[in-house]
Amino acid sequence: MSKLSLGIVGLPNVGKSTLFNALLGKQVADASNYPFCTIDPNVGVVEVPDAKLPVLGNIVKTPKIVPAIVEFVDIAGLVKGASTGEGLGNKFLTNIRDCDAIMHVVRFFSDPNIVKPGLPAGREGLVTPKSDFEVVCAELIIKDLESVDKYLSSYKNNPIESKTKKFAFASKLKSGLEQGKLAINLDLTPEEKELLPEFFLLTAKPYFIVANVDESTYQNIDKFKTDLENVIPVCAKIEFDLSELSVEDRKNYLKELGVTQSGLERVIHEAYHTLGLQSYYTAGVKEARAWTVRQGATAPEAAGVIHTDFQRGFIMAEIVSYPDFVANNGWDGAKTKGLLRHEGKDYVMHPDDIVEFRFNV
């Protein structure tokens, strides 16, 4: 499986590095209060919270639990004009291009001490989440327009390329981007969706938004409202405090705050969902492990996640659903009840399949 990564982006001082540090559960990125404190992208691998793994580990009697992972990249803060080289400009945009999806972080808390470039004196603490998000999107759109225009200019006089479906689609992309629309949000045909990756557009990447809120808002998440869509409220400061506690103390702290799930758990699950992923499991005395595959992956493709030889020599997959595996206390009980299935090369993996692959070396 190729590396899957989520880029944490936003304007300077919205809490990206603090959130990144909380995700990793330790101080990694410099969370100082000034623009561009993260000059090079910090990369961290984060475990996907999964309550099923301990259950599987207990059934197969293994102490080794290996969860699925998502890679997070803390990218330097963007400013207006990045598409033309302002601030860290092209470096920022290149780092985004290397990620599979984008997590926009916007500030929902007031702080007059925060340095926010471009605001008049005395208004540095102004909270403008929607416009901040739009600034970032505008820079991505401008950069994508440059890419599309370059393609159209290069091939407009080419008698063959200019008559292709790709060229016609590029004109449609240009029109949509000029209207301020992200490529991911355009109304595309199935054929156009297949062509979209060929343009390597920043705005074609899946995304969601994290609202970095203050402590009081965090404790009243059910009442949180915003005019932005697909938003997860998180208090990066509290999440970092939680990351330094033991598992038991973390549960007690969350209970005191009146919430049952940390913001970071919601973020990680949303990232997993945004990337279009699902998990399947292997479970034996050696380990209980979650493996990540893209939704719609076939059994041989899933086998290839473990090792390429498994995919090349794939014979079949022996599969039990998670509920059946648990209800019958593992492989033997499921097999006795006739719940173990033998699936071939065309089988499409279901979320939470428990699998053993058979293959030729």
Short mmCIF file of C-alpha atoms in Angstrom, two decimals:
data_model
loop_
_atom_site.label_atom_id
_atom_site.label_comp_id
_atom_site.label_asym_id
_atom_site.label_seq_id
_atom_site.Cartn_x
_atom_site.Cartn_y
_atom_site.Cartn_z
CA MET A 1 0.00 0.00 0.00
CA SER A 2 1.30 3.47 -0.85
CA LYS A 3 1.92 5.94 1.94
CA LEU A 4 -1.28 7.75 2.93
CA SER A 5 -0.89 11.19 4.38
CA LEU A 6 -3.02 14.08 5.55
CA GLY A 7 -1.68 17.62 5.36
CA ILE A 8 -2.58 19.98 8.23
CA VAL A 9 -2.96 23.42 6.65
CA GLY A 10 -4.20 26.87 7.57
CA LEU A 11 -3.13 30.45 8.20
CA PRO A 12 -0.30 31.12 10.68
CA ASN A 13 -1.12 30.77 14.39
CA VAL A 14 -4.40 28.88 14.13
CA GLY A 15 -3.07 26.01 16.25
CA LYS A 16 -1.80 23.60 13.59
CA SER A 17 1.42 22.68 15.37
CA THR A 18 -0.28 22.35 18.76
CA LEU A 19 -2.82 20.02 17.18
CA PHE A 20 -0.07 18.06 15.44
CA ASN A 21 1.79 17.64 18.72
CA ALA A 22 -1.41 16.43 20.38
CA LEU A 23 -2.01 13.92 17.60
CA LEU A 24 1.40 12.43 18.18
CA GLY A 25 1.06 12.66 21.95
CA LYS A 26 4.35 14.46 22.37
CA GLN A 27 6.05 17.78 21.65
CA VAL A 28 7.42 17.60 18.10
CA ALA A 29 6.56 20.74 16.16
CA ASP A 30 7.47 24.21 17.41
CA ALA A 31 4.16 25.70 18.58
CA SER A 32 5.56 29.20 19.16
CA ASN A 33 3.37 32.21 18.50
CA TYR A 34 4.83 33.61 15.30
CA PRO A 35 4.36 32.96 11.57
CA PHE A 36 6.33 30.20 9.86
CA CYS A 37 7.45 28.51 13.08
CA THR A 38 7.19 25.25 11.16
CA ILE A 39 9.64 25.78 8.30
CA ASP A 40 9.83 22.18 7.13
CA PRO A 41 6.84 19.87 7.32
CA ASN A 42 6.83 17.68 10.40
CA VAL A 43 5.62 14.19 9.74
CA GLY A 44 4.01 11.87 12.27
CA VAL A 45 2.32 8.50 12.10
CA VAL A 46 -0.86 8.30 14.16
CA GLU A 47 -2.70 5.18 15.28
CA VAL A 48 -6.35 4.86 14.29
CA PRO A 49 -8.39 4.27 17.48
CA ASP A 50 -9.90 0.80 17.20
CA ALA A 51 -11.84 -0.92 19.99
CA LYS A 52 -12.03 -4.17 18.02
CA LEU A 53 -8.33 -4.98 18.21
CA PRO A 54 -8.14 -5.68 21.97
CA VAL A 55 -11.18 -7.94 21.61
CA LEU A 56 -9.49 -9.89 18.82
CA GLY A 57 -6.24 -10.04 20.76
CA ASN A 58 -8.03 -11.52 23.75
CA ILE A 59 -9.77 -14.16 21.62
CA VAL A 60 -6.59 -15.36 19.87
CA LYS A 61 -4.55 -14.90 23.05
CA THR A 62 -1.87 -12.59 21.71
CA PRO A 63 -0.36 -9.64 23.59
CA LYS A 64 0.69 -7.93 20.35
CA ILE A 65 -1.81 -5.41 19.00
CA VAL A 66 -0.98 -3.45 15.83
CA PRO A 67 -3.49 -0.74 14.84
CA ALA A 68 -3.94 0.88 11.44
CA ILE A 69 -2.16 4.19 10.90
CA VAL A 70 -2.57 7.53 9.14
CA GLU A 71 0.32 9.89 8.45
CA PHE A 72 -0.14 13.54 9.40
CA VAL A 73 2.03 16.32 7.96
CA ASP A 74 2.24 19.65 9.77
CA ILE A 75 2.75 22.19 6.97
CA ALA A 76 4.03 25.74 7.43
CA GLY A 77 1.36 28.46 7.71
CA LEU A 78 0.07 30.03 4.52
CA VAL A 79 -0.55 33.73 3.92
CA LYS A 80 -2.47 35.56 1.23
CA GLY A 81 -0.35 35.63 -1.91
CA ALA A 82 1.26 32.21 -1.35
CA SER A 83 0.32 31.21 -4.90
CA THR A 84 2.64 33.97 -6.16
CA GLY A 85 5.42 33.23 -3.68
CA GLU A 86 4.42 35.29 -0.63
CA GLY A 87 5.50 33.92 2.75
CA LEU A 88 6.70 30.38 2.19
CA GLY A 89 4.58 30.32 -0.98
CA ASN A 90 5.64 27.60 -3.35
CA LYS A 91 7.18 25.47 -0.59
CA PHE A 92 3.85 25.38 1.22
CA LEU A 93 1.97 24.46 -1.93
CA THR A 94 4.45 21.74 -2.86
CA ASN A 95 4.05 20.15 0.57
CA ILE A 96 0.27 20.07 0.08
CA ARG A 97 0.68 18.48 -3.34
CA ASP A 98 2.57 15.59 -1.75
CA CYS A 99 -0.32 14.78 0.65
CA ASP A 100 -3.33 12.61 -0.13
CA ALA A 101 -5.90 14.79 1.64
CA ILE A 102 -6.12 18.11 3.47
CA MET A 103 -7.18 18.94 7.01
CA HIS A 104 -7.93 22.67 7.17
CA VAL A 105 -7.48 24.15 10.65
CA VAL A 106 -9.32 27.42 11.34
CA ARG A 107 -9.24 29.51 14.52
CA PHE A 108 -12.48 29.79 16.52
CA PHE A 109 -10.92 31.29 19.65
CA SER A 110 -10.07 34.91 20.45
CA ASP A 111 -6.54 35.95 21.41
CA PRO A 112 -5.38 39.58 21.07
CA ASN A 113 -1.76 38.44 21.37
CA ILE A 114 -1.82 36.32 18.24
CA VAL A 115 0.18 37.64 15.31
CA LYS A 116 -2.13 37.57 12.30
CA PRO A 117 -0.49 39.12 9.22
CA GLY A 118 -2.64 41.52 7.18
CA LEU A 119 -4.95 42.73 9.95
CA PRO A 120 -4.96 46.38 11.11
CA ALA A 121 -3.34 47.21 14.44
CA GLY A 122 -5.61 46.40 17.36
CA ARG A 123 -7.52 43.71 15.45
CA GLU A 124 -4.94 40.91 15.68
CA GLY A 125 -7.29 38.76 17.77
CA LEU A 126 -10.20 39.00 15.34
CA VAL A 127 -11.85 35.61 14.70
CA THR A 128 -12.75 35.16 11.04
CA PRO A 129 -12.84 31.38 10.40
CA LYS A 130 -14.85 31.43 7.17
CA SER A 131 -12.74 34.13 5.53
CA ASP A 132 -9.55 32.43 6.77
CA PHE A 133 -10.66 29.18 5.14
CA GLU A 134 -11.53 31.07 1.96
CA VAL A 135 -8.06 32.69 1.87
CA VAL A 136 -6.42 29.27 1.88
CA CYS A 137 -8.82 27.92 -0.74
CA ALA A 138 -8.30 30.97 -2.95
CA GLU A 139 -4.54 30.41 -2.99
CA LEU A 140 -5.02 26.75 -3.90
CA ILE A 141 -7.45 27.71 -6.67
CA ILE A 142 -5.05 30.31 -8.10
CA LYS A 143 -2.25 27.75 -8.21
CA ASP A 144 -4.50 25.19 -9.89
CA LEU A 145 -5.59 27.74 -12.49
CA GLU A 146 -1.94 28.25 -13.35
CA SER A 147 -1.54 24.50 -13.90
CA VAL A 148 -4.68 24.22 -16.05
CA ASP A 149 -3.83 27.34 -18.08
CA LYS A 150 -0.34 26.01 -18.71
CA TYR A 151 -1.79 22.77 -20.08
CA LEU A 152 -4.35 24.55 -22.27
CA SER A 153 -1.75 26.96 -23.65
CA SER A 154 0.67 24.14 -24.42
CA TYR A 155 -1.82 22.08 -26.41
CA LYS A 156 -4.33 24.54 -27.88
CA ASN A 157 -2.53 24.47 -31.25
CA ASN A 158 -1.95 20.72 -31.18
CA PRO A 159 -4.35 19.23 -33.78
CA ILE A 160 -4.61 15.93 -31.88
CA GLU A 161 -4.46 16.85 -28.17
CA SER A 162 -6.78 19.86 -28.55
CA LYS A 163 -9.57 17.55 -29.71
CA THR A 164 -9.24 15.04 -26.86
CA LYS A 165 -11.67 14.59 -23.97
CA LYS A 166 -8.87 15.60 -21.61
CA PHE A 167 -8.49 18.97 -23.32
CA ALA A 168 -12.25 19.59 -23.20
CA PHE A 169 -12.27 18.62 -19.53
CA ALA A 170 -9.43 21.06 -18.84
CA SER A 171 -11.62 23.87 -20.19
CA LYS A 172 -14.40 22.77 -17.83
CA LEU A 173 -11.95 22.75 -14.92
CA LYS A 174 -10.78 26.25 -15.80
CA SER A 175 -14.36 27.53 -15.83
CA GLY A 176 -15.13 25.97 -12.44
CA LEU A 177 -11.96 27.23 -10.80
CA GLU A 178 -12.56 30.73 -12.13
CA GLN A 179 -15.93 30.64 -10.36
CA GLY A 180 -14.10 30.00 -7.08
CA LYS A 181 -15.04 26.32 -6.87
CA LEU A 182 -12.72 23.60 -5.60
CA ALA A 183 -12.15 20.84 -8.14
CA ILE A 184 -13.25 18.22 -5.60
CA ASN A 185 -16.66 19.95 -5.40
CA LEU A 186 -17.31 20.20 -9.14
CA ASP A 187 -20.14 18.17 -10.68
CA LEU A 188 -18.16 15.64 -12.72
CA THR A 189 -19.08 12.61 -14.80
CA PRO A 190 -17.49 9.24 -13.97
CA GLU A 191 -15.19 9.67 -16.96
CA GLU A 192 -14.14 13.16 -15.82
CA LYS A 193 -13.42 11.83 -12.33
CA GLU A 194 -10.99 9.36 -13.90
CA LEU A 195 -9.27 12.20 -15.79
CA LEU A 196 -9.03 14.52 -12.78
CA PRO A 197 -5.90 12.92 -11.18
CA GLU A 198 -3.95 13.57 -14.40
CA PHE A 199 -3.90 17.31 -13.58
CA PHE A 200 -2.46 16.90 -10.04
CA LEU A 201 -4.65 19.69 -8.69
CA LEU A 202 -4.42 20.87 -5.09
CA THR A 203 -8.17 21.53 -4.94
CA ALA A 204 -8.93 17.98 -6.12
CA LYS A 205 -7.77 16.55 -2.81
CA PRO A 206 -10.38 15.39 -0.27
CA TYR A 207 -10.60 17.66 2.77
CA PHE A 208 -12.36 18.43 6.01
CA ILE A 209 -12.17 21.31 8.48
CA VAL A 210 -11.10 21.35 12.12
CA ALA A 211 -12.36 24.27 14.20
CA ASN A 212 -9.83 25.07 16.93
CA VAL A 213 -12.11 26.27 19.71
CA ASP A 214 -11.55 27.56 23.26
CA GLU A 215 -12.03 25.49 26.43
CA SER A 216 -15.58 26.67 27.17
CA THR A 217 -16.78 25.88 23.64
CA TYR A 218 -15.13 22.46 23.82
CA GLN A 219 -17.22 21.59 26.86
CA ASN A 220 -20.40 22.49 24.95
CA ILE A 221 -19.64 20.83 21.64
CA ASP A 222 -23.29 19.87 21.11
CA LYS A 223 -24.14 23.58 20.86
CA PHE A 224 -21.29 24.38 18.48
CA LYS A 225 -22.48 26.06 15.27
CA THR A 226 -20.72 27.40 12.19
CA ASP A 227 -21.61 28.35 8.63
CA LEU A 228 -18.76 26.16 7.37
CA GLU A 229 -19.54 22.59 6.27
CA ASN A 230 -17.93 19.34 7.37
CA VAL A 231 -16.40 20.83 10.53
CA ILE A 232 -15.03 19.02 13.60
CA PRO A 233 -14.63 21.19 16.73
CA VAL A 234 -11.43 20.53 18.66
CA CYS A 235 -9.61 22.43 21.40
CA ALA A 236 -5.97 21.86 20.48
CA LYS A 237 -4.78 23.08 23.88
CA ILE A 238 -6.97 20.61 25.81
CA GLU A 239 -6.10 17.83 23.37
CA PHE A 240 -2.40 18.39 23.98
CA ASP A 241 -3.01 18.27 27.74
CA LEU A 242 -4.90 15.01 27.25
CA SER A 243 -2.04 13.56 25.21
CA GLU A 244 0.28 13.84 28.20
CA LEU A 245 -2.01 11.84 30.50
CA SER A 246 -2.25 8.09 31.05
CA VAL A 247 -5.14 6.24 29.41
CA GLU A 248 -7.09 6.07 32.68
CA ASP A 249 -6.45 9.73 33.57
CA ARG A 250 -7.45 10.73 30.05
CA LYS A 251 -10.81 8.97 30.46
CA ASN A 252 -11.40 10.71 33.77
CA TYR A 253 -10.48 14.11 32.34
CA LEU A 254 -12.85 13.64 29.40
CA LYS A 255 -15.59 12.67 31.86
CA GLU A 256 -14.93 15.86 33.83
CA LEU A 257 -15.21 17.85 30.61
CA GLY A 258 -18.55 16.18 29.87
CA VAL A 259 -17.49 14.46 26.64
CA THR A 260 -17.14 10.77 25.85
CA GLN A 261 -14.68 10.97 22.95
CA SER A 262 -11.67 13.21 22.51
CA GLY A 263 -11.58 15.63 19.61
CA LEU A 264 -8.52 13.88 18.26
CA GLU A 265 -10.34 10.56 18.06
CA ARG A 266 -12.95 12.28 15.90
CA VAL A 267 -10.22 13.90 13.81
CA ILE A 268 -8.40 10.63 13.17
CA HIS A 269 -11.58 8.77 12.25
CA GLU A 270 -12.64 11.62 9.96
CA ALA A 271 -9.20 11.59 8.32
CA TYR A 272 -9.53 7.84 7.77
CA HIS A 273 -12.99 8.37 6.27
CA THR A 274 -11.87 11.31 4.11
CA LEU A 275 -9.05 9.28 2.62
CA GLY A 276 -11.60 6.64 1.57
CA LEU A 277 -10.11 3.86 3.68
CA GLN A 278 -11.35 0.86 5.56
CA SER A 279 -9.74 -1.76 7.77
CA TYR A 280 -9.56 -5.51 7.67
CA TYR A 281 -7.90 -7.70 10.30
CA THR A 282 -5.56 -10.61 10.70
CA ALA A 283 -5.67 -12.41 14.04
CA GLY A 284 -3.48 -15.20 15.37
CA VAL A 285 -1.11 -16.07 18.19
CA LYS A 286 1.58 -13.87 16.61
CA GLU A 287 -0.51 -10.67 16.57
CA ALA A 288 -3.91 -9.06 16.07
CA ARG A 289 -3.51 -6.39 13.42
CA ALA A 290 -5.57 -3.90 11.45
CA TRP A 291 -4.60 -3.40 7.82
CA THR A 292 -5.65 -0.42 5.75
CA VAL A 293 -7.08 -0.70 2.25
CA ARG A 294 -9.01 1.67 0.06
CA GLN A 295 -12.74 1.09 -0.09
CA GLY A 296 -13.53 -1.24 -2.97
CA ALA A 297 -10.23 -3.15 -2.78
CA THR A 298 -10.31 -6.78 -3.89
CA ALA A 299 -8.96 -9.67 -1.83
CA PRO A 300 -5.67 -9.91 -3.82
CA GLU A 301 -5.16 -6.14 -3.39
CA ALA A 302 -5.73 -6.49 0.33
CA ALA A 303 -3.24 -9.35 0.43
CA GLY A 304 -0.73 -7.12 -1.33
CA VAL A 305 -0.91 -4.68 1.58
CA ILE A 306 0.76 -7.34 3.73
CA HIS A 307 3.31 -8.34 1.09
CA THR A 308 3.49 -8.09 -2.69
CA ASP A 309 4.20 -11.84 -2.86
CA PHE A 310 0.79 -12.47 -1.26
CA GLN A 311 -0.89 -10.63 -4.11
CA ARG A 312 1.17 -12.23 -6.88
CA GLY A 313 0.64 -15.74 -5.54
CA PHE A 314 -2.91 -15.24 -4.29
CA ILE A 315 -5.01 -18.42 -4.19
CA MET A 316 -7.91 -17.52 -1.92
CA ALA A 317 -8.92 -15.69 1.24
CA GLU A 318 -10.44 -17.42 4.25
CA ILE A 319 -12.78 -14.88 5.83
CA VAL A 320 -14.97 -14.57 8.90
CA SER A 321 -16.91 -11.41 9.72
CA TYR A 322 -15.95 -9.65 12.96
CA PRO A 323 -19.33 -10.29 14.67
CA ASP A 324 -19.19 -14.00 13.78
CA PHE A 325 -15.56 -14.25 14.89
CA VAL A 326 -16.35 -12.73 18.28
CA ALA A 327 -19.63 -14.59 18.80
CA ASN A 328 -17.93 -17.94 18.14
CA ASN A 329 -14.67 -17.24 19.99
CA GLY A 330 -12.36 -17.30 16.99
CA TRP A 331 -11.46 -19.30 13.92
CA ASP A 332 -12.32 -22.80 15.13
CA GLY A 333 -15.73 -21.86 16.49
CA ALA A 334 -16.65 -19.95 13.32
CA LYS A 335 -15.49 -22.83 11.14
CA THR A 336 -17.52 -25.34 13.15
CA LYS A 337 -20.64 -23.22 12.61
CA GLY A 338 -19.95 -23.00 8.86
CA LEU A 339 -19.26 -19.27 9.05
CA LEU A 340 -15.79 -19.36 7.49
CA ARG A 341 -15.97 -18.38 3.81
CA HIS A 342 -13.52 -19.10 0.98
CA GLU A 343 -13.33 -16.11 -1.36
CA GLY A 344 -11.51 -15.75 -4.68
CA LYS A 345 -9.80 -13.02 -6.69
CA ASP A 346 -12.98 -11.06 -7.43
CA TYR A 347 -14.05 -10.70 -3.81
CA VAL A 348 -14.39 -7.08 -2.67
CA MET A 349 -13.26 -6.60 0.91
CA HIS A 350 -15.86 -5.64 3.50
CA PRO A 351 -15.09 -3.44 6.50
CA ASP A 352 -14.04 -5.54 9.50
CA ASP A 353 -13.35 -8.79 7.62
CA ILE A 354 -11.08 -11.14 9.58
CA VAL A 355 -8.80 -12.79 7.00
CA GLU A 356 -6.21 -15.49 6.41
CA PHE A 357 -4.72 -15.50 2.91
CA ARG A 358 -3.63 -18.61 1.03
CA PHE A 359 -0.97 -18.06 -1.59
CA ASN A 360 1.82 -19.69 -3.59
CA VAL A 361 5.36 -18.52 -2.88
#
